[in-house]
Amino acid sequence: MLLKRSLPYLTVILAVKVLIVRRVAFGSWGIVPFLVGELCFVLLVAALLDARRQPTAVGTLVADGVISALLAAVLVYQGYFGRVPSYESLAWAGNLSDVGASVAQLFRPAYLLVFADLPLLWLAGRFVPDFFAQAMPGAARKAVTWVAALAMLGNVAYGTVKPTPDASSAAYRHGLFNAQVIRFARSRVQSRVTVDASDPAGVQKRVEEVAGFPSGVASGPTAGKAKGRSVIVILVESLQAVAVSRTVDGQRVT
């Protein structure tokens, strides 16, 4: 009976797609982060879809399509910028006039494979009776929902208490979806640190804050000679005179 329902297929398909995207984006499968991160999210989505009193193809296909679109965005953004996107960066991308054509060139036809299961699920629903009907007993559904939700909550809580150097590190450690929740809820996952050079106390505070981050290690095809090293990149544009000859802990920084 279970094999005639959409739920097990949707769960396996989403899990496989997330694993493949992780491999492409990070250069590593990251099985443990996947199990405590994305897999819990996939199980929670599947259980909530199955909890509907009158399940239809629309809800299942829409959920699959939205998740697939987010995974495709990760692939395209990673190919353009060399890192995993955050929800802010996806919003900013729409304001950059030069990004549209470049992203279109980077969108490879192979990326459309993340949507390949949608027509297959729809066709199965057309020919298999009650394909999108409920698949799990009520008790089992509740158990899956609570376990997945608590695991995600613990993951997000840990990511909130334990700051992460950047969005890509957070996505690898906590999952592509959990990292966005952490960033949105607490703004503790920082991809950049801004400093007002005219405020020595503020500079020192930021230095101590960055020093408390876990040390990140450069990796991936864009790391170059920095591969395997801890790297801090400071980009300065149009320095004002007040920012010149500043020192931190007795060491000149500008």
mmCIF file of C-alpha atoms in Angstrom:
data_model
loop_
_atom_site.group_PDB
_atom_site.id
_atom_site.type_symbol
_atom_site.label_atom_id
_atom_site.label_comp_id
_atom_site.label_asym_id
_atom_site.label_seq_id
_atom_site.Cartn_x
_atom_site.Cartn_y
_atom_site.Cartn_z
ATOM 1 C CA MET A 1 0.000 0.000 0.000
ATOM 2 C CA LEU A 2 2.799 2.432 0.896
ATOM 3 C CA LEU A 3 4.464 1.896 -2.480
ATOM 4 C CA LYS A 4 1.291 3.159 -4.168
ATOM 5 C CA ARG A 5 1.515 6.531 -2.410
ATOM 6 C CA SER A 6 3.533 9.621 -3.353
ATOM 7 C CA LEU A 7 5.010 10.213 0.119
ATOM 8 C CA PRO A 8 7.921 7.701 0.084
ATOM 9 C CA TYR A 9 8.910 8.695 -3.451
ATOM 10 C CA LEU A 10 8.802 12.417 -2.649
ATOM 11 C CA THR A 11 10.912 11.906 0.489
ATOM 12 C CA VAL A 12 13.586 9.857 -1.268
ATOM 13 C CA ILE A 13 13.673 12.167 -4.316
ATOM 14 C CA LEU A 14 14.090 15.328 -2.233
ATOM 15 C CA ALA A 15 16.760 13.722 -0.056
ATOM 16 C CA VAL A 16 18.749 12.595 -3.112
ATOM 17 C CA LYS A 17 18.477 16.030 -4.748
ATOM 18 C CA VAL A 18 19.696 17.778 -1.590
ATOM 19 C CA LEU A 19 22.636 15.384 -1.296
ATOM 20 C CA ILE A 20 23.659 16.037 -4.901
ATOM 21 C CA VAL A 21 23.417 19.812 -4.442
ATOM 22 C CA ARG A 22 25.533 19.544 -1.277
ATOM 23 C CA ARG A 23 28.159 17.623 -3.217
ATOM 24 C CA VAL A 24 28.246 20.235 -5.993
ATOM 25 C CA ALA A 25 28.169 23.268 -3.676
ATOM 26 C CA PHE A 26 30.595 22.087 -0.982
ATOM 27 C CA GLY A 27 32.658 19.457 -2.779
ATOM 28 C CA SER A 28 31.667 17.007 -0.044
ATOM 29 C CA TRP A 29 28.592 14.924 0.784
ATOM 30 C CA GLY A 30 28.580 15.908 4.459
ATOM 31 C CA ILE A 31 26.477 12.937 5.567
ATOM 32 C CA VAL A 32 26.249 13.911 9.255
ATOM 33 C CA PRO A 33 25.172 17.532 8.583
ATOM 34 C CA PHE A 34 22.734 16.162 6.009
ATOM 35 C CA LEU A 35 21.162 13.770 8.512
ATOM 36 C CA VAL A 36 20.666 16.398 11.237
ATOM 37 C CA GLY A 37 19.915 19.202 8.802
ATOM 38 C CA GLU A 38 18.270 18.692 5.435
ATOM 39 C CA LEU A 39 16.874 15.188 6.042
ATOM 40 C CA CYS A 40 14.895 16.404 9.058
ATOM 41 C CA PHE A 41 13.527 19.268 6.947
ATOM 42 C CA VAL A 42 12.515 16.864 4.158
ATOM 43 C CA LEU A 43 10.817 14.502 6.628
ATOM 44 C CA LEU A 44 8.964 17.392 8.247
ATOM 45 C CA VAL A 45 7.699 18.656 4.885
ATOM 46 C CA ALA A 46 6.604 15.132 3.884
ATOM 47 C CA ALA A 47 4.803 14.550 7.194
ATOM 48 C CA LEU A 48 2.987 17.895 7.004
ATOM 49 C CA LEU A 49 1.891 17.174 3.423
ATOM 50 C CA ASP A 50 0.616 13.770 4.522
ATOM 51 C CA ALA A 51 -1.305 15.351 7.418
ATOM 52 C CA ARG A 52 -3.786 17.068 5.103
ATOM 53 C CA ARG A 53 -7.260 15.601 5.352
ATOM 54 C CA GLN A 54 -7.769 15.651 1.598
ATOM 55 C CA PRO A 55 -4.289 15.441 0.033
ATOM 56 C CA THR A 56 -4.100 16.527 -3.611
ATOM 57 C CA ALA A 57 -1.423 16.651 -6.265
ATOM 58 C CA VAL A 58 -1.270 20.451 -6.059
ATOM 59 C CA GLY A 59 0.192 20.679 -2.558
ATOM 60 C CA THR A 60 2.768 17.965 -3.159
ATOM 61 C CA LEU A 61 3.910 19.326 -6.527
ATOM 62 C CA VAL A 62 4.046 22.924 -5.269
ATOM 63 C CA ALA A 63 6.161 21.933 -2.256
ATOM 64 C CA ASP A 64 8.468 19.871 -4.471
ATOM 65 C CA GLY A 65 8.712 22.720 -6.995
ATOM 66 C CA VAL A 66 9.557 25.376 -4.390
ATOM 67 C CA ILE A 67 12.272 23.231 -2.781
ATOM 68 C CA SER A 68 13.659 22.324 -6.205
ATOM 69 C CA ALA A 69 13.761 26.012 -7.186
ATOM 70 C CA LEU A 70 15.731 26.832 -4.022
ATOM 71 C CA LEU A 71 18.203 24.044 -4.794
ATOM 72 C CA ALA A 72 18.573 25.314 -8.374
ATOM 73 C CA ALA A 73 19.252 28.807 -6.982
ATOM 74 C CA VAL A 74 22.034 27.343 -4.825
ATOM 75 C CA LEU A 75 23.625 25.724 -7.890
ATOM 76 C CA VAL A 76 23.465 28.897 -10.002
ATOM 77 C CA TYR A 77 24.619 31.238 -7.238
ATOM 78 C CA GLN A 78 27.461 28.905 -6.291
ATOM 79 C CA GLY A 79 28.563 28.849 -9.919
ATOM 80 C CA TYR A 80 28.506 32.661 -10.159
ATOM 81 C CA PHE A 81 29.912 33.716 -6.779
ATOM 82 C CA GLY A 82 31.594 30.533 -5.572
ATOM 83 C CA ARG A 83 29.544 30.330 -2.375
ATOM 84 C CA VAL A 84 26.124 29.319 -1.129
ATOM 85 C CA PRO A 85 23.516 32.109 -1.226
ATOM 86 C CA SER A 86 21.676 33.587 1.725
ATOM 87 C CA TYR A 87 18.160 34.949 1.514
ATOM 88 C CA GLU A 88 19.573 38.517 1.528
ATOM 89 C CA SER A 89 21.929 37.841 -1.365
ATOM 90 C CA LEU A 90 19.094 36.425 -3.479
ATOM 91 C CA ALA A 91 17.137 39.612 -2.809
ATOM 92 C CA TRP A 92 20.131 41.813 -3.688
ATOM 93 C CA ALA A 93 20.739 39.903 -6.940
ATOM 94 C CA GLY A 94 17.564 41.363 -8.380
ATOM 95 C CA ASN A 95 18.975 44.859 -7.938
ATOM 96 C CA LEU A 96 22.151 44.190 -9.926
ATOM 97 C CA SER A 97 21.662 44.984 -13.592
ATOM 98 C CA ASP A 98 24.704 43.017 -14.770
ATOM 99 C CA VAL A 99 23.825 39.793 -12.965
ATOM 100 C CA GLY A 100 20.864 38.752 -15.122
ATOM 101 C CA ALA A 101 22.783 37.971 -18.324
ATOM 102 C CA SER A 102 25.651 36.334 -16.441
ATOM 103 C CA VAL A 103 23.339 34.074 -14.464
ATOM 104 C CA ALA A 104 21.506 33.127 -17.657
ATOM 105 C CA GLN A 105 24.826 32.028 -19.151
ATOM 106 C CA LEU A 106 25.689 30.050 -16.025
ATOM 107 C CA PHE A 107 22.338 28.250 -15.892
ATOM 108 C CA ARG A 108 23.320 24.943 -17.427
ATOM 109 C CA PRO A 109 20.657 22.665 -18.895
ATOM 110 C CA ALA A 110 21.747 19.972 -16.426
ATOM 111 C CA TYR A 111 20.358 22.120 -13.585
ATOM 112 C CA LEU A 112 16.863 21.468 -14.937
ATOM 113 C CA LEU A 113 17.249 17.885 -13.712
ATOM 114 C CA VAL A 114 16.282 19.097 -10.221
ATOM 115 C CA PHE A 115 12.767 19.537 -11.643
ATOM 116 C CA ALA A 116 12.703 16.220 -13.537
ATOM 117 C CA ASP A 117 10.663 14.419 -10.890
ATOM 118 C CA LEU A 118 7.722 16.863 -11.086
ATOM 119 C CA PRO A 119 6.214 15.541 -14.347
ATOM 120 C CA LEU A 120 6.906 11.972 -13.234
ATOM 121 C CA LEU A 121 4.988 12.471 -9.971
ATOM 122 C CA TRP A 122 2.155 14.142 -11.869
ATOM 123 C CA LEU A 123 1.950 11.237 -14.355
ATOM 124 C CA ALA A 124 1.965 8.730 -11.495
ATOM 125 C CA GLY A 125 -0.929 10.600 -9.943
ATOM 126 C CA ARG A 126 -2.870 10.352 -13.205
ATOM 127 C CA PHE A 127 -2.532 6.571 -13.529
ATOM 128 C CA VAL A 128 -2.229 5.298 -9.923
ATOM 129 C CA PRO A 129 -5.457 5.546 -7.890
ATOM 130 C CA ASP A 130 -5.140 7.628 -4.695
ATOM 131 C CA PHE A 131 -1.445 8.206 -5.378
ATOM 132 C CA PHE A 132 -1.478 11.477 -3.403
ATOM 133 C CA ALA A 133 -3.638 10.141 -0.557
ATOM 134 C CA GLN A 134 -2.401 9.782 3.006
ATOM 135 C CA ALA A 135 0.279 7.140 3.436
ATOM 136 C CA MET A 136 1.157 7.015 7.144
ATOM 137 C CA PRO A 137 -0.982 6.097 10.154
ATOM 138 C CA GLY A 138 -1.786 9.056 12.364
ATOM 139 C CA ALA A 139 0.501 7.967 15.214
ATOM 140 C CA ALA A 140 3.470 7.411 12.911
ATOM 141 C CA ARG A 141 2.870 10.772 11.216
ATOM 142 C CA LYS A 142 2.828 12.594 14.545
ATOM 143 C CA ALA A 143 5.990 10.819 15.658
ATOM 144 C CA VAL A 144 7.861 11.752 12.467
ATOM 145 C CA THR A 145 6.635 15.353 12.715
ATOM 146 C CA TRP A 146 7.727 15.796 16.325
ATOM 147 C CA VAL A 147 11.093 14.073 15.920
ATOM 148 C CA ALA A 148 11.948 16.045 12.774
ATOM 149 C CA ALA A 149 10.745 19.339 14.266
ATOM 150 C CA LEU A 150 12.685 18.846 17.519
ATOM 151 C CA ALA A 151 15.831 17.844 15.626
ATOM 152 C CA MET A 152 15.564 20.969 13.457
ATOM 153 C CA LEU A 153 14.892 23.132 16.517
ATOM 154 C CA GLY A 154 17.979 21.748 18.258
ATOM 155 C CA ASN A 155 20.055 22.310 15.134
ATOM 156 C CA VAL A 156 18.855 25.921 14.807
ATOM 157 C CA ALA A 157 19.347 26.588 18.533
ATOM 158 C CA TYR A 158 22.918 25.303 18.383
ATOM 159 C CA GLY A 159 23.634 27.389 15.292
ATOM 160 C CA THR A 160 22.249 30.462 17.029
ATOM 161 C CA VAL A 161 24.373 30.026 20.151
ATOM 162 C CA LYS A 162 27.491 28.980 18.226
ATOM 163 C CA PRO A 163 28.271 31.746 15.676
ATOM 164 C CA THR A 164 29.436 30.672 12.241
ATOM 165 C CA PRO A 165 31.921 32.629 10.097
ATOM 166 C CA ASP A 166 29.758 32.899 6.972
ATOM 167 C CA ALA A 167 26.623 31.696 5.217
ATOM 168 C CA SER A 168 28.392 28.868 3.378
ATOM 169 C CA SER A 169 29.858 27.428 6.585
ATOM 170 C CA ALA A 170 26.449 27.632 8.242
ATOM 171 C CA ALA A 171 24.793 25.885 5.303
ATOM 172 C CA TYR A 172 27.358 23.084 5.413
ATOM 173 C CA ARG A 173 27.178 22.580 9.188
ATOM 174 C CA HIS A 174 23.464 23.092 9.783
ATOM 175 C CA GLY A 175 21.836 22.419 6.408
ATOM 176 C CA LEU A 176 20.877 24.556 3.439
ATOM 177 C CA PHE A 177 17.460 25.340 4.917
ATOM 178 C CA ASN A 178 18.291 25.572 8.627
ATOM 179 C CA ALA A 179 21.051 28.078 7.910
ATOM 180 C CA GLN A 180 18.507 30.509 6.499
ATOM 181 C CA VAL A 181 16.342 30.157 9.608
ATOM 182 C CA ILE A 182 19.354 30.819 11.826
ATOM 183 C CA ARG A 183 20.337 33.868 9.820
ATOM 184 C CA PHE A 184 16.832 35.272 9.711
ATOM 185 C CA ALA A 185 15.933 34.592 13.345
ATOM 186 C CA ARG A 186 19.066 35.770 15.127
ATOM 187 C CA SER A 187 21.315 37.361 12.521
ATOM 188 C CA ARG A 188 24.182 35.456 14.148
ATOM 189 C CA VAL A 189 25.458 33.923 10.929
ATOM 190 C CA GLN A 190 27.604 36.700 9.513
ATOM 191 C CA SER A 191 29.003 36.810 5.997
ATOM 192 C CA ARG A 192 30.483 40.267 6.503
ATOM 193 C CA VAL A 193 31.591 42.542 9.348
ATOM 194 C CA THR A 194 31.402 46.317 8.939
ATOM 195 C CA VAL A 195 33.565 48.606 11.057
ATOM 196 C CA ASP A 196 33.491 52.360 11.611
ATOM 197 C CA ALA A 197 37.196 53.229 11.608
ATOM 198 C CA SER A 198 36.538 56.493 13.465
ATOM 199 C CA ASP A 199 35.375 54.525 16.529
ATOM 200 C CA PRO A 200 38.367 52.724 18.118
ATOM 201 C CA ALA A 201 36.164 51.061 20.737
ATOM 202 C CA GLY A 202 33.863 49.752 18.010
ATOM 203 C CA VAL A 203 36.839 48.439 16.030
ATOM 204 C CA GLN A 204 38.147 46.581 19.071
ATOM 205 C CA LYS A 205 34.706 45.130 19.748
ATOM 206 C CA ARG A 206 34.476 43.820 16.191
ATOM 207 C CA VAL A 207 37.979 42.340 16.378
ATOM 208 C CA GLU A 208 37.029 40.433 19.538
ATOM 209 C CA GLU A 209 33.769 39.319 17.924
ATOM 210 C CA VAL A 210 35.528 37.935 14.843
ATOM 211 C CA ALA A 211 38.175 36.297 17.030
ATOM 212 C CA GLY A 212 35.391 34.304 18.688
ATOM 213 C CA PHE A 213 34.283 32.745 15.409
ATOM 214 C CA PRO A 214 35.358 29.160 14.720
ATOM 215 C CA SER A 215 38.342 29.256 12.376
ATOM 216 C CA GLY A 216 37.229 28.733 8.799
ATOM 217 C CA VAL A 217 39.413 26.913 6.287
ATOM 218 C CA ALA A 218 39.488 27.868 2.619
ATOM 219 C CA SER A 219 38.373 25.020 0.378
ATOM 220 C CA GLY A 220 36.794 24.365 -2.996
ATOM 221 C CA PRO A 221 37.956 25.087 -6.536
ATOM 222 C CA THR A 222 38.130 28.862 -5.926
ATOM 223 C CA ALA A 223 40.473 28.646 -2.930
ATOM 224 C CA GLY A 224 43.671 28.649 -5.026
ATOM 225 C CA LYS A 225 46.854 29.028 -2.992
ATOM 226 C CA ALA A 226 44.758 29.708 0.113
ATOM 227 C CA LYS A 227 43.410 26.127 0.147
ATOM 228 C CA GLY A 228 43.663 24.605 3.593
ATOM 229 C CA ARG A 229 44.486 27.931 5.239
ATOM 230 C CA SER A 230 42.483 30.247 7.451
ATOM 231 C CA VAL A 231 41.865 33.421 5.463
ATOM 232 C CA ILE A 232 40.555 36.858 6.409
ATOM 233 C CA VAL A 233 39.926 39.187 3.473
ATOM 234 C CA ILE A 234 39.629 42.912 4.208
ATOM 235 C CA LEU A 235 38.236 44.940 1.307
ATOM 236 C CA VAL A 236 38.551 48.706 1.618
ATOM 237 C CA GLU A 237 37.093 51.269 -0.753
ATOM 238 C CA SER A 238 37.582 55.072 -0.713
ATOM 239 C CA LEU A 239 39.283 55.422 2.667
ATOM 240 C CA GLN A 240 38.651 58.705 4.457
ATOM 241 C CA ALA A 241 41.576 60.523 5.998
ATOM 242 C CA VAL A 242 40.300 59.742 9.492
ATOM 243 C CA ALA A 243 40.708 56.032 8.788
ATOM 244 C CA VAL A 244 44.414 56.254 7.892
ATOM 245 C CA SER A 245 47.135 55.263 10.395
ATOM 246 C CA ARG A 246 44.735 53.498 12.735
ATOM 247 C CA THR A 247 46.073 50.901 15.163
ATOM 248 C CA VAL A 248 44.465 47.962 16.981
ATOM 249 C CA ASP A 249 46.280 46.563 20.023
ATOM 250 C CA GLY A 250 49.299 48.646 19.053
ATOM 251 C CA GLN A 251 49.455 47.245 15.529
ATOM 252 C CA ARG A 252 48.808 49.444 12.535
ATOM 253 C CA VAL A 253 45.894 48.250 10.436
ATOM 254 C CA THR A 254 45.663 51.101 7.866
#
